[in-house]
Amino acid sequence: MVPTGADDQDETLICGPHPLRHYALLADGERGVLVGPRGEFVWMCAPRWDSGAVFSALIGGSGSYAVTPMNRNVWGGYYEAGSLIWRSRWVTDDGVVECREALAFPGDPHRALILRRVIAREKTAKLRVVLEPSADFGHHSLRDLARDDDGTWHARSGDLALRWSGCAWARPAGPGACRLTAELTVETGTHHDLVLEISDQALPSRPPDAATLWEDTEAAWRREVPELGNAIGRRDAQQSFAVLRGLTGSAGGMVASATTSLPERAEAGRNYDYRYVWIRDQCYAGQAAAAAGAHPLLDDAVRFLTARLHEDGPRMAPAYTVDGRRIPRQQQLNLPGYPGGFDRIGNQVSDQFQLDAFGEALLLLGAAARHDRLDTDARRAASLAADAIARRHHEPDAGVWELSPRPWTHSRLICAAGLRAIARAKVSPTRSAEWLALADRLVSAAAAECLHPSGRWQRSPEDPGLDGALLFPPLRGALPADDPRTVATLRAYVGKLSQDHFAYRFRHDDRPLEEAEGAFLLCGFATALAEHQQGNEVAAHRWFERNRTACGPPGLFSEEYDVIQRQMRGNLPQAFVHALMLECAVRLAEPWRAP
């Protein structure tokens, strides 16, 4: 980004969208930032995940915060191990310059602290800095802009208070002074700190000390992310854990993704808002944390789930906001959207019934019980989930892929797995026999209605197709690994719904698999676990290694991967993919152990 000298230049035009593989995530549990290769923040909702965005250039809105070398450069970057501290790194004609950036961690639900430290490695570095917040997806530009005697800037945008320290010489620019711009010179071997505060409450009387914030953030990440010394792909496994922790807030809820409306397929209408807590995804993450022995993240998942079951029982919704509220209905923002996508916020998922969520809830609680992590409320929540299955398992549901209601085979079988897990864990010894009997009935009913003539499971009584979701019930203990139906389903799935060790959910139509949708990374990692369960270690590791390459330089996974164009598709990062990657990394490091 080279300065032109024109203060009114629209800097957001320079920060156009990139392929998803080029974005890094900063997160503190309460909100997240996407950082592009020009050092531009293109996405951040404040103060919380599901609030309006203060930087929304990713989907065509206004607002950005860029720190970019002025000279010709080539971009790179990396995460500091076991953290979401990102280092943007540019090799310029004059040497190497880095910008170390993070959200102060752990986050405050009301106040975001954005840390940026520019480091001149070899020669003096010259950079362009542009700050242009615009709250509520671009509806509110900066106002009440003022600089105090110590050079700290103060302003408001919508209902948000902002304070920016470290750039006293910046100049207001643009219509109505909607942005601050500056040139920053950092001498060789030194660094310069910028700290931006964004809050929906009154800010403290004094700005924070940057050095202290960095020290506290580094220490917090060291505490929160385990070593995972025995995991395969250890650094990537730690990174996936850091992503899951960064997406998990103080109330225990983990958002499914940091973003909204990023297309799964260009112009296909499949664009959704995933800035909410999906019960199923939260359970996947909790299961991965249990496998890794990471008790705090497991406890968070149990805490959030327990509260939802106590509040809603058999009417538990498939997803909630991070503070446990119902998700608002879908609406559009009148923005261009990410290229190929739209501009939707909210989600219709609250109108759905997803039976499998109750099975996943029991699996999570069973895993926590094996680690002795359940209190009285969580044990009662297990009974509530089991009662919901007993009451509602006859009803058609939207299933794991949120489709038209049917008696999906996966939903019934995963509920059987959950019932077996909670019975084995002796969460309620007086009810264990009852739960095991219900599990047996669910499996028997599925076998009577959903067994394909070839001996494998099919999607539903009326749909004979294969489905990647059907790999999960045997992994979770609904059926033995050596059950002929388990083996037949895996072999048929790998033979017909995978290519070159990438896997697809199900067949949409007669088109080639890769033309209908992207490879589904959740299914790829599930296949690795399924092969591991069968003792096919070479195949398991091939699946694992293939699917963990489906990312960009920052190592983040989206929901789908376009194998033709080698591009990521869908919202970023997708938590359940990181959860399955982490679980694979831990489980494949030792012989298969039945749940």
Coordinates of C-alpha atoms in Angstrom, one line a residue:
M1 CA 0.0 0.0 0.0
V2 CA 2.0 3.0 -1.3
P3 CA 0.9 6.5 0.0
T4 CA -0.3 8.8 -2.7
G5 CA -0.5 12.0 -0.6
A6 CA -4.3 12.2 -1.2
D7 CA -5.9 12.2 2.2
D8 CA -9.3 11.5 0.8
Q9 CA -8.2 8.4 -1.1
D10 CA -10.6 5.5 -0.3
E11 CA -8.1 3.1 1.4
T12 CA -10.7 0.3 1.5
L13 CA -10.4 0.0 -2.3
I14 CA -6.8 -1.1 -1.8
C15 CA -7.9 -3.8 0.6
G16 CA -10.0 -5.9 -1.8
P17 CA -10.8 -9.5 -1.0
H18 CA -8.2 -12.3 -1.3
P19 CA -8.6 -16.1 -1.5
L20 CA -9.5 -17.4 1.9
R21 CA -6.2 -19.3 2.2
H22 CA -4.5 -15.9 2.7
Y23 CA -6.3 -14.8 5.9
A24 CA -5.1 -15.3 9.4
L25 CA -7.3 -15.3 12.5
L26 CA -6.8 -13.3 15.8
A27 CA -9.2 -14.3 18.5
D28 CA -9.5 -13.9 22.3
G29 CA -12.6 -16.0 23.0
E30 CA -15.1 -13.1 22.7
R31 CA -14.5 -11.9 19.1
G32 CA -12.1 -12.5 16.2
V33 CA -10.3 -10.6 13.5
L34 CA -9.3 -11.7 10.0
V35 CA -6.0 -10.3 8.8
G36 CA -5.1 -10.2 5.1
P37 CA -1.7 -10.3 3.4
R38 CA -1.5 -6.5 3.2
G39 CA -1.7 -6.2 6.9
E40 CA -5.3 -5.2 6.7
F41 CA -8.1 -6.2 9.1
V42 CA -11.0 -7.1 6.9
W43 CA -13.4 -8.6 9.5
M44 CA -14.1 -8.0 13.2
C45 CA -17.4 -8.0 15.0
A46 CA -17.5 -6.0 18.2
P47 CA -18.0 -6.3 21.1
R48 CA -19.0 -9.9 20.6
W49 CA -19.0 -12.6 17.8
D50 CA -22.5 -11.9 16.7
S51 CA -22.4 -8.1 17.0
G52 CA -22.3 -5.9 14.0
A53 CA -18.9 -5.7 12.3
V54 CA -16.7 -2.8 12.9
F55 CA -14.4 -4.0 10.0
S56 CA -16.5 -5.6 7.3
A57 CA -14.5 -5.2 4.0
L58 CA -14.5 -9.0 3.7
I59 CA -18.1 -8.9 2.6
G60 CA -18.1 -5.6 0.9
G61 CA -18.6 -3.3 3.8
S62 CA -16.4 -0.4 5.0
G63 CA -14.0 -0.3 7.8
S64 CA -10.4 -1.6 8.0
Y65 CA -7.2 -1.3 10.0
A66 CA -4.1 -1.7 7.9
V67 CA -0.4 -1.6 8.7
T68 CA 1.4 -2.2 5.4
P69 CA 5.0 -1.7 4.1
M70 CA 5.3 1.2 1.7
N71 CA 7.9 -0.5 -0.4
R72 CA 7.5 -3.4 -2.9
N73 CA 7.1 -6.6 -0.9
V74 CA 6.3 -10.2 -0.7
W75 CA 4.0 -11.4 2.0
G76 CA 4.4 -14.3 4.4
G77 CA 3.6 -15.0 8.0
Y78 CA 3.2 -17.6 10.8
Y79 CA 1.6 -18.2 14.2
E80 CA 3.8 -18.3 17.2
A81 CA 3.6 -21.9 18.4
G82 CA 0.5 -22.9 20.4
S83 CA -1.2 -19.5 20.1
L84 CA -3.2 -17.1 18.0
I85 CA -0.3 -14.5 18.0
W86 CA 0.2 -13.9 14.3
R87 CA 3.3 -12.4 12.7
S88 CA 2.7 -10.8 9.3
R89 CA 6.1 -10.9 7.6
W90 CA 7.1 -9.0 4.5
V91 CA 10.3 -9.2 2.5
T92 CA 10.8 -5.8 1.0
D93 CA 13.4 -4.3 -1.3
D94 CA 15.0 -2.8 1.9
G95 CA 14.8 -5.9 4.1
V96 CA 12.4 -7.8 6.3
V97 CA 9.7 -6.2 8.4
E98 CA 7.2 -7.9 10.7
C99 CA 4.0 -6.9 12.4
R100 CA 3.3 -9.0 15.4
E101 CA -0.5 -8.9 16.1
A102 CA -2.9 -10.4 18.6
L103 CA -6.1 -9.7 20.5
A104 CA -5.2 -9.5 24.2
F105 CA -6.0 -12.9 25.6
P106 CA -8.2 -13.9 27.3
G107 CA -10.7 -11.4 26.1
D108 CA -13.1 -9.2 28.0
P109 CA -16.7 -9.6 26.8
H110 CA -17.1 -5.8 26.5
R111 CA -13.7 -4.5 25.5
A112 CA -11.4 -5.7 22.7
L113 CA -7.7 -4.9 23.0
I114 CA -5.9 -5.1 19.6
L115 CA -2.2 -5.3 19.8
R116 CA 0.1 -4.6 16.8
R117 CA 3.9 -4.5 17.2
V118 CA 5.9 -3.5 14.1
I119 CA 9.5 -4.9 14.1
A120 CA 12.3 -3.7 11.7
R121 CA 14.5 -6.7 11.3
E122 CA 17.3 -5.6 9.0
K123 CA 16.9 -2.0 7.9
T124 CA 14.7 0.9 8.7
A125 CA 11.1 0.1 7.8
K126 CA 8.6 2.5 6.5
L127 CA 4.9 1.6 6.7
R128 CA 1.5 3.1 5.9
V129 CA -1.0 2.9 8.7
V130 CA -4.8 3.4 8.1
L131 CA -7.4 3.1 10.8
E132 CA -11.0 3.4 9.6
P133 CA -13.5 1.7 12.0
S134 CA -17.1 1.7 10.8
A135 CA -19.5 0.0 13.3
D136 CA -22.6 -2.1 12.5
F137 CA -21.4 -3.3 9.1
G138 CA -20.4 0.1 7.9
H139 CA -23.3 2.1 9.0
H140 CA -21.5 4.3 11.5
S141 CA -18.3 6.2 10.6
L142 CA -15.9 7.7 13.2
R143 CA -17.3 10.7 15.2
D144 CA -16.2 12.8 18.1
L145 CA -12.6 12.3 17.0
A146 CA -10.1 14.0 19.4
R147 CA -6.5 13.6 20.4
D148 CA -5.5 14.2 24.1
D149 CA -2.3 15.8 25.4
D150 CA -0.3 12.6 25.4
G151 CA -1.1 11.8 21.8
T152 CA -3.8 9.2 22.3
W153 CA -6.8 9.3 19.9
H154 CA -10.4 9.0 21.2
A155 CA -13.5 8.5 19.0
R156 CA -16.8 6.8 18.8
S157 CA -18.4 4.6 16.1
G158 CA -22.1 3.8 16.6
D159 CA -22.4 2.7 20.2
L160 CA -18.7 1.8 20.5
A161 CA -16.0 3.8 22.2
L162 CA -12.5 3.6 20.7
R163 CA -9.1 4.6 21.9
W164 CA -5.9 4.3 19.8
S165 CA -2.4 4.8 21.3
G166 CA 1.0 4.7 19.7
C167 CA 0.3 6.9 16.7
A168 CA 0.0 10.5 17.9
W169 CA 1.1 12.0 14.6
A170 CA -1.7 10.4 12.6
R171 CA -3.9 12.8 10.5
P172 CA -7.7 12.7 10.1
A173 CA -8.7 12.1 6.5
G174 CA -11.6 11.2 4.3
P175 CA -15.1 12.6 4.3
G176 CA -16.1 13.8 7.8
A177 CA -12.6 12.6 9.1
C178 CA -13.8 9.0 8.8
R179 CA -10.2 7.6 9.1
L180 CA -6.8 8.2 10.6
T181 CA -3.7 7.9 8.4
A182 CA 0.0 8.0 9.2
E183 CA 3.4 7.0 7.9
L184 CA 5.3 5.0 10.4
T185 CA 9.1 4.7 10.4
V186 CA 10.8 2.0 12.6
E187 CA 14.5 2.1 13.0
T188 CA 16.6 -1.1 12.4
G189 CA 16.5 -3.5 15.3
T190 CA 13.7 -1.7 17.1
H191 CA 9.9 -2.1 17.4
H192 CA 6.9 0.2 17.7
D193 CA 3.6 -0.7 19.5
L194 CA 0.1 0.3 18.5
V195 CA -2.9 -0.5 20.8
L196 CA -6.5 -0.1 19.7
E197 CA -9.3 -0.5 22.3
I198 CA -13.0 -1.0 21.2
S199 CA -15.7 -1.2 23.9
D200 CA -19.4 -1.0 24.4
Q201 CA -18.8 0.4 27.9
A202 CA -16.8 3.4 29.2
L203 CA -13.1 2.9 28.7
P204 CA -10.7 2.9 31.7
S205 CA -9.2 6.3 32.5
R206 CA -5.8 5.4 31.2
P207 CA -4.7 3.4 28.1
P208 CA -3.1 0.1 28.9
D209 CA 0.7 -0.6 28.7
A210 CA 1.5 -2.5 25.5
A211 CA 4.4 -4.4 27.0
T212 CA 2.3 -5.7 29.9
L213 CA -0.5 -6.7 27.5
W214 CA 2.0 -8.7 25.4
E215 CA 3.5 -10.5 28.4
D216 CA 0.0 -11.4 29.8
T217 CA -1.2 -12.6 26.4
E218 CA 1.9 -14.8 25.8
A219 CA 1.6 -16.3 29.3
A220 CA -2.2 -17.0 28.9
W221 CA -1.6 -18.9 25.6
R222 CA 1.1 -20.9 27.3
R223 CA -1.3 -21.8 30.1
E224 CA -4.2 -22.6 27.8
V225 CA -2.7 -24.7 25.0
P226 CA -1.3 -28.1 26.1
E227 CA 2.0 -29.5 24.8
L228 CA 0.4 -32.5 23.0
G229 CA 3.8 -34.1 23.0
N230 CA 2.6 -37.5 21.7
A231 CA 0.3 -36.1 18.9
I232 CA 1.3 -36.6 15.3
G233 CA 1.6 -33.3 13.5
R234 CA 2.1 -31.8 16.9
R235 CA 2.5 -28.2 15.8
D236 CA -0.6 -28.4 13.6
A237 CA -2.5 -30.1 16.5
Q238 CA -1.5 -27.3 18.9
Q239 CA -2.6 -24.8 16.3
S240 CA -6.0 -26.4 16.0
F241 CA -6.3 -26.4 19.8
A242 CA -5.5 -22.7 19.8
V243 CA -8.2 -22.1 17.2
L244 CA -10.8 -23.9 19.3
R245 CA -9.7 -22.0 22.4
G246 CA -9.8 -18.7 20.6
L247 CA -13.3 -19.4 19.4
T248 CA -14.5 -20.3 23.0
G249 CA -15.9 -17.5 25.1
S250 CA -16.1 -16.9 28.9
A251 CA -19.6 -18.4 29.0
G252 CA -18.2 -21.7 27.6
G253 CA -19.7 -21.5 24.2
M254 CA -17.6 -22.0 21.1
V255 CA -18.7 -20.3 17.9
A256 CA -18.8 -22.5 14.8
S257 CA -16.8 -19.9 12.9
A258 CA -15.7 -16.3 13.1
T259 CA -17.4 -15.2 9.9
T260 CA -20.7 -15.0 8.0
S261 CA -21.7 -15.4 4.4
L262 CA -18.5 -16.8 2.9
P263 CA -19.7 -19.0 0.0
E264 CA -19.4 -22.8 -0.1
R265 CA -19.9 -22.6 -3.9
A266 CA -19.9 -19.3 -5.9
E267 CA -23.4 -18.0 -6.7
A268 CA -25.0 -21.2 -5.4
G269 CA -26.8 -19.5 -2.5
R270 CA -25.1 -21.6 0.2
N271 CA -23.9 -18.8 2.4
Y272 CA -24.6 -19.0 6.1
D273 CA -23.9 -17.1 9.4
Y274 CA -21.8 -19.4 11.7
R275 CA -21.0 -16.8 14.4
Y276 CA -23.0 -18.9 16.8
V277 CA -22.6 -22.0 19.0
W278 CA -23.8 -25.2 17.4
I279 CA -24.4 -27.8 20.0
R280 CA -23.0 -30.6 17.8
D281 CA -19.8 -28.6 16.9
Q282 CA -19.3 -27.8 20.6
C283 CA -19.5 -31.5 21.4
Y284 CA -17.0 -32.4 18.7
A285 CA -14.6 -29.9 20.2
G286 CA -15.2 -31.3 23.7
Q287 CA -14.6 -34.8 22.5
A288 CA -11.3 -33.7 21.0
A289 CA -10.3 -31.9 24.2
A290 CA -11.2 -35.1 26.2
A291 CA -9.0 -37.2 23.9
A292 CA -6.1 -34.7 24.4
G293 CA -6.6 -34.5 28.2
A294 CA -7.4 -30.8 27.9
H295 CA -9.8 -30.5 30.8
P296 CA -10.5 -26.7 30.8
L297 CA -11.7 -26.7 27.2
L298 CA -13.7 -29.9 28.0
D299 CA -15.2 -28.2 31.0
D300 CA -16.3 -25.2 28.9
A301 CA -18.2 -27.4 26.5
V302 CA -19.9 -29.3 29.4
R303 CA -20.8 -26.0 31.1
F304 CA -22.4 -24.5 28.0
L305 CA -24.3 -27.7 27.1
T306 CA -25.5 -28.3 30.6
A307 CA -27.0 -24.8 30.8
R308 CA -28.9 -25.3 27.5
L309 CA -30.3 -28.7 28.5
H310 CA -31.5 -27.4 31.9
E311 CA -33.1 -24.4 30.2
D312 CA -34.7 -26.1 27.2
G313 CA -34.7 -29.9 27.8
P314 CA -36.2 -31.7 24.9
R315 CA -36.7 -28.4 23.1
M316 CA -33.0 -27.7 23.0
A317 CA -32.2 -25.7 19.9
P318 CA -29.4 -26.9 17.5
A319 CA -27.5 -23.6 18.1
Y320 CA -27.4 -20.5 20.3
T321 CA -25.6 -17.2 20.7
V322 CA -22.5 -17.3 22.8
D323 CA -24.5 -16.2 25.8
G324 CA -27.2 -18.8 25.3
R325 CA -29.9 -16.7 23.5
R326 CA -31.9 -17.9 20.5
I327 CA -30.3 -17.0 17.2
P328 CA -32.0 -14.1 15.3
R329 CA -33.7 -15.0 12.0
Q330 CA -31.8 -14.5 8.8
Q331 CA -31.7 -11.1 7.1
Q332 CA -29.6 -9.4 4.5
L333 CA -27.3 -6.3 4.9
N334 CA -27.4 -4.7 1.5
L335 CA -23.7 -5.2 1.0
P336 CA -22.0 -6.7 -2.0
G337 CA -20.8 -9.8 -0.1
Y338 CA -17.6 -11.8 -0.6
P339 CA -17.3 -12.4 -4.3
G340 CA -19.6 -15.3 -5.2
G341 CA -21.5 -14.9 -2.0
F342 CA -24.1 -12.8 -0.3
D343 CA -24.5 -10.7 2.8
R344 CA -26.6 -12.7 5.3
I345 CA -26.6 -12.5 9.0
G346 CA -28.7 -14.6 11.4
N347 CA -29.7 -18.2 10.8
Q348 CA -32.8 -20.3 10.4
V349 CA -31.4 -23.1 12.4
S350 CA -33.5 -22.3 15.5
D351 CA -36.5 -23.5 13.6
Q352 CA -35.1 -27.0 13.2
F353 CA -35.1 -30.1 15.3
Q354 CA -31.8 -32.0 15.2
L355 CA -32.1 -35.3 17.1
D356 CA -28.5 -36.1 16.7
A357 CA -27.5 -33.1 18.9
F358 CA -28.9 -35.0 21.9
G359 CA -26.8 -38.0 21.1
E360 CA -23.7 -35.8 20.7
A361 CA -24.6 -34.2 24.1
L362 CA -24.5 -37.7 25.8
L363 CA -21.2 -38.5 24.1
L364 CA -19.7 -35.4 25.4
L365 CA -21.0 -35.9 28.9
G366 CA -19.9 -39.5 28.8
A367 CA -16.4 -38.5 27.8
A368 CA -16.3 -35.9 30.7
A369 CA -17.5 -38.5 33.1
R370 CA -14.6 -40.8 32.2
H371 CA -12.3 -37.9 33.2
D372 CA -14.4 -37.3 36.4
R373 CA -15.4 -33.8 35.2
L374 CA -19.2 -33.9 35.8
D375 CA -20.9 -32.1 38.6
T376 CA -24.5 -32.7 39.8
D377 CA -26.0 -30.3 37.2
A378 CA -24.2 -32.0 34.4
R379 CA -25.3 -35.5 35.6
R380 CA -28.9 -34.2 35.6
A381 CA -28.3 -32.8 32.1
A382 CA -27.4 -36.3 30.9
S383 CA -30.8 -37.6 32.1
L384 CA -32.5 -34.7 30.4
A385 CA -30.8 -35.5 27.1
A386 CA -31.6 -39.2 27.4
D387 CA -35.2 -38.4 28.1
A388 CA -35.3 -36.1 25.1
I389 CA -34.2 -39.0 22.9
A390 CA -36.7 -41.4 24.4
R391 CA -39.5 -38.8 23.8
R392 CA -38.5 -37.6 20.3
H393 CA -36.6 -40.3 18.4
H394 CA -39.7 -41.1 16.3
E395 CA -39.8 -37.6 14.9
P396 CA -38.2 -36.7 11.6
D397 CA -35.3 -34.3 12.1
A398 CA -33.0 -32.1 10.0
G399 CA -30.0 -34.2 10.8
V400 CA -26.3 -33.4 10.8
W401 CA -26.4 -31.7 7.5
E402 CA -29.5 -29.6 8.3
L403 CA -31.7 -30.9 5.4
S404 CA -35.4 -31.5 5.1
P405 CA -36.8 -33.4 8.0
R406 CA -36.5 -37.2 7.7
P407 CA -35.8 -40.2 9.9
W408 CA -32.0 -39.9 9.2
T409 CA -30.1 -43.1 10.0
H410 CA -27.1 -41.2 11.4
S411 CA -29.3 -39.3 13.9
R412 CA -30.7 -42.6 15.4
L413 CA -27.4 -44.3 15.5
I414 CA -25.5 -41.5 17.1
C415 CA -28.2 -41.3 19.8
A416 CA -27.6 -45.0 20.4
A417 CA -23.9 -44.3 20.7
G418 CA -24.6 -41.5 23.2
L419 CA -26.9 -43.7 25.3
R420 CA -24.3 -46.5 25.4
A421 CA -21.6 -44.0 26.4
I422 CA -23.5 -42.4 29.2
A423 CA -24.6 -45.9 30.5
R424 CA -21.0 -47.1 30.5
A425 CA -19.9 -44.0 32.4
K426 CA -22.4 -44.9 35.1
V427 CA -23.6 -41.3 35.3
S428 CA -26.9 -42.6 36.7
P429 CA -26.5 -46.3 37.6
T430 CA -30.2 -46.8 38.3
R431 CA -31.0 -45.8 34.7
S432 CA -28.1 -47.5 32.8
A433 CA -30.1 -50.6 31.9
E434 CA -32.9 -48.4 30.6
W435 CA -30.6 -46.4 28.4
L436 CA -28.8 -49.5 27.0
A437 CA -32.2 -51.0 26.2
L438 CA -33.2 -47.8 24.3
A439 CA -29.9 -47.8 22.4
D440 CA -30.6 -51.4 21.4
R441 CA -34.0 -50.5 20.1
L442 CA -32.7 -47.6 18.1
V443 CA -30.1 -49.8 16.4
S444 CA -32.7 -52.5 15.7
A445 CA -35.1 -50.0 14.2
A446 CA -32.4 -48.6 12.0
A447 CA -31.4 -52.1 10.9
A448 CA -34.9 -52.9 10.0
E449 CA -35.5 -49.7 8.0
C450 CA -32.1 -48.3 6.9
L451 CA -29.9 -51.3 5.9
H452 CA -29.0 -51.3 2.3
P453 CA -29.3 -54.6 0.4
S454 CA -25.5 -54.6 0.1
G455 CA -25.2 -54.8 3.9
R456 CA -24.1 -51.2 4.5
W457 CA -26.0 -48.4 6.2
Q458 CA -28.0 -46.0 4.0
R459 CA -29.0 -42.5 4.7
S460 CA -32.6 -43.0 5.6
P461 CA -35.4 -45.5 4.9
E462 CA -36.3 -43.7 1.6
D463 CA -32.7 -42.7 0.6
P464 CA -30.4 -45.6 -0.3
G465 CA -27.4 -43.3 -0.7
L466 CA -24.1 -43.3 1.2
D467 CA -23.3 -40.5 3.7
G468 CA -20.1 -39.5 5.5
A469 CA -22.0 -39.0 8.7
L470 CA -22.5 -42.7 8.9
L471 CA -18.8 -43.2 9.8
F472 CA -19.4 -41.6 13.2
P473 CA -21.7 -44.0 15.0
P474 CA -19.2 -46.9 15.0
L475 CA -16.4 -44.5 16.0
R476 CA -18.5 -43.4 19.0
G477 CA -19.5 -46.9 20.1
A478 CA -23.0 -47.4 18.6
L479 CA -21.7 -50.6 16.9
P480 CA -18.5 -52.6 17.2
A481 CA -15.7 -52.0 14.8
D482 CA -15.9 -55.5 13.4
D483 CA -19.7 -55.4 12.9
P484 CA -20.2 -56.3 9.2
R485 CA -22.3 -53.2 8.7
T486 CA -19.5 -51.0 10.0
V487 CA -17.0 -52.5 7.6
A488 CA -19.3 -52.5 4.6
T489 CA -20.2 -48.8 5.1
L490 CA -16.6 -47.7 5.4
R491 CA -15.5 -49.7 2.3
A492 CA -18.5 -48.4 0.2
Y493 CA -18.0 -44.9 1.3
V494 CA -14.3 -44.8 0.5
G495 CA -15.0 -46.4 -2.8
K496 CA -17.8 -44.1 -4.0
L497 CA -17.6 -40.8 -2.1
S498 CA -13.9 -40.1 -2.0
Q499 CA -11.2 -39.1 -4.5
D500 CA -7.4 -39.1 -3.8
H501 CA -8.0 -39.2 -0.1
F502 CA -10.5 -36.3 0.0
A503 CA -14.0 -37.2 1.0
Y504 CA -17.5 -35.8 0.2
R505 CA -20.6 -35.8 2.4
F506 CA -23.1 -37.5 0.0
R507 CA -23.9 -37.5 -3.7
H508 CA -26.1 -34.5 -4.6
D509 CA -26.9 -35.6 -8.2
D510 CA -25.3 -37.1 -11.3
R511 CA -22.5 -34.5 -11.5
P512 CA -18.9 -35.4 -10.7
L513 CA -18.5 -35.1 -6.9
E514 CA -16.1 -32.1 -7.1
E515 CA -18.6 -30.2 -9.2
A516 CA -21.4 -30.5 -6.8
E517 CA -19.6 -29.2 -3.7
G518 CA -16.1 -29.1 -2.2
A519 CA -14.5 -32.0 -0.4
F520 CA -15.8 -32.0 3.2
L521 CA -12.8 -31.9 5.6
L522 CA -14.8 -33.1 8.6
C523 CA -15.5 -36.3 6.6
G524 CA -11.9 -36.7 5.5
F525 CA -10.7 -36.7 9.1
A526 CA -13.5 -39.0 10.1
T527 CA -12.4 -41.4 7.5
A528 CA -8.9 -41.3 9.0
L529 CA -10.3 -42.3 12.4
A530 CA -12.5 -45.0 10.8
E531 CA -9.5 -46.6 9.1
H532 CA -7.5 -46.3 12.3
Q533 CA -10.4 -48.1 14.1
Q534 CA -10.1 -50.9 11.6
G535 CA -6.4 -51.2 12.2
N536 CA -5.5 -49.9 8.7
E537 CA -2.7 -47.6 10.0
V538 CA -1.2 -46.7 6.6
A539 CA -4.6 -45.7 5.2
A540 CA -5.4 -43.7 8.4
H541 CA -2.2 -41.7 8.2
R542 CA -2.7 -41.1 4.5
W543 CA -6.1 -39.7 5.1
F544 CA -4.9 -37.6 8.0
E545 CA -1.9 -36.1 6.1
R546 CA -3.9 -35.4 2.9
N547 CA -6.7 -33.5 4.7
R548 CA -4.4 -31.5 6.9
T549 CA -2.8 -30.0 3.7
A550 CA -6.2 -28.4 2.8
C551 CA -5.3 -25.0 4.2
G552 CA -3.4 -21.9 3.5
P553 CA -0.1 -20.5 5.0
P554 CA -1.8 -19.7 8.4
G555 CA -3.0 -23.3 8.7
L556 CA -6.7 -22.5 9.1
F557 CA -9.3 -24.9 7.8
S558 CA -12.6 -23.9 6.2
E559 CA -15.6 -26.2 5.9
E560 CA -14.9 -27.4 2.4
Y561 CA -11.9 -27.7 0.0
D562 CA -12.2 -27.2 -3.7
V563 CA -9.9 -29.9 -5.0
I564 CA -9.9 -28.6 -8.6
Q565 CA -8.8 -25.1 -7.8
R566 CA -7.1 -26.0 -4.5
Q567 CA -9.1 -23.3 -2.7
M568 CA -10.8 -23.1 0.6
R569 CA -14.6 -22.7 0.6
G570 CA -17.1 -21.6 3.3
N571 CA -16.7 -19.7 6.6
L572 CA -13.3 -19.4 8.2
P573 CA -12.1 -21.0 10.4
Q574 CA -14.5 -23.9 10.7
A575 CA -14.3 -25.1 14.3
F576 CA -15.5 -28.7 13.8
V577 CA -12.7 -29.3 11.2
H578 CA -10.1 -28.2 13.7
A579 CA -11.8 -30.4 16.3
L580 CA -11.6 -33.5 14.2
M581 CA -8.0 -32.7 13.1
L582 CA -7.0 -32.4 16.8
E583 CA -8.8 -35.7 17.6
C584 CA -7.1 -37.5 14.8
A585 CA -3.7 -36.1 15.8
V586 CA -4.1 -37.5 19.3
R587 CA -5.8 -40.8 18.5
L588 CA -3.6 -41.9 15.6
A589 CA -0.6 -41.6 17.8
E590 CA -1.5 -44.8 19.6
P591 CA -3.5 -48.0 19.0
W592 CA -7.2 -47.6 18.7
R593 CA -9.1 -47.6 22.0
A594 CA -12.8 -48.2 22.0
P595 CA -14.8 -45.4 23.6

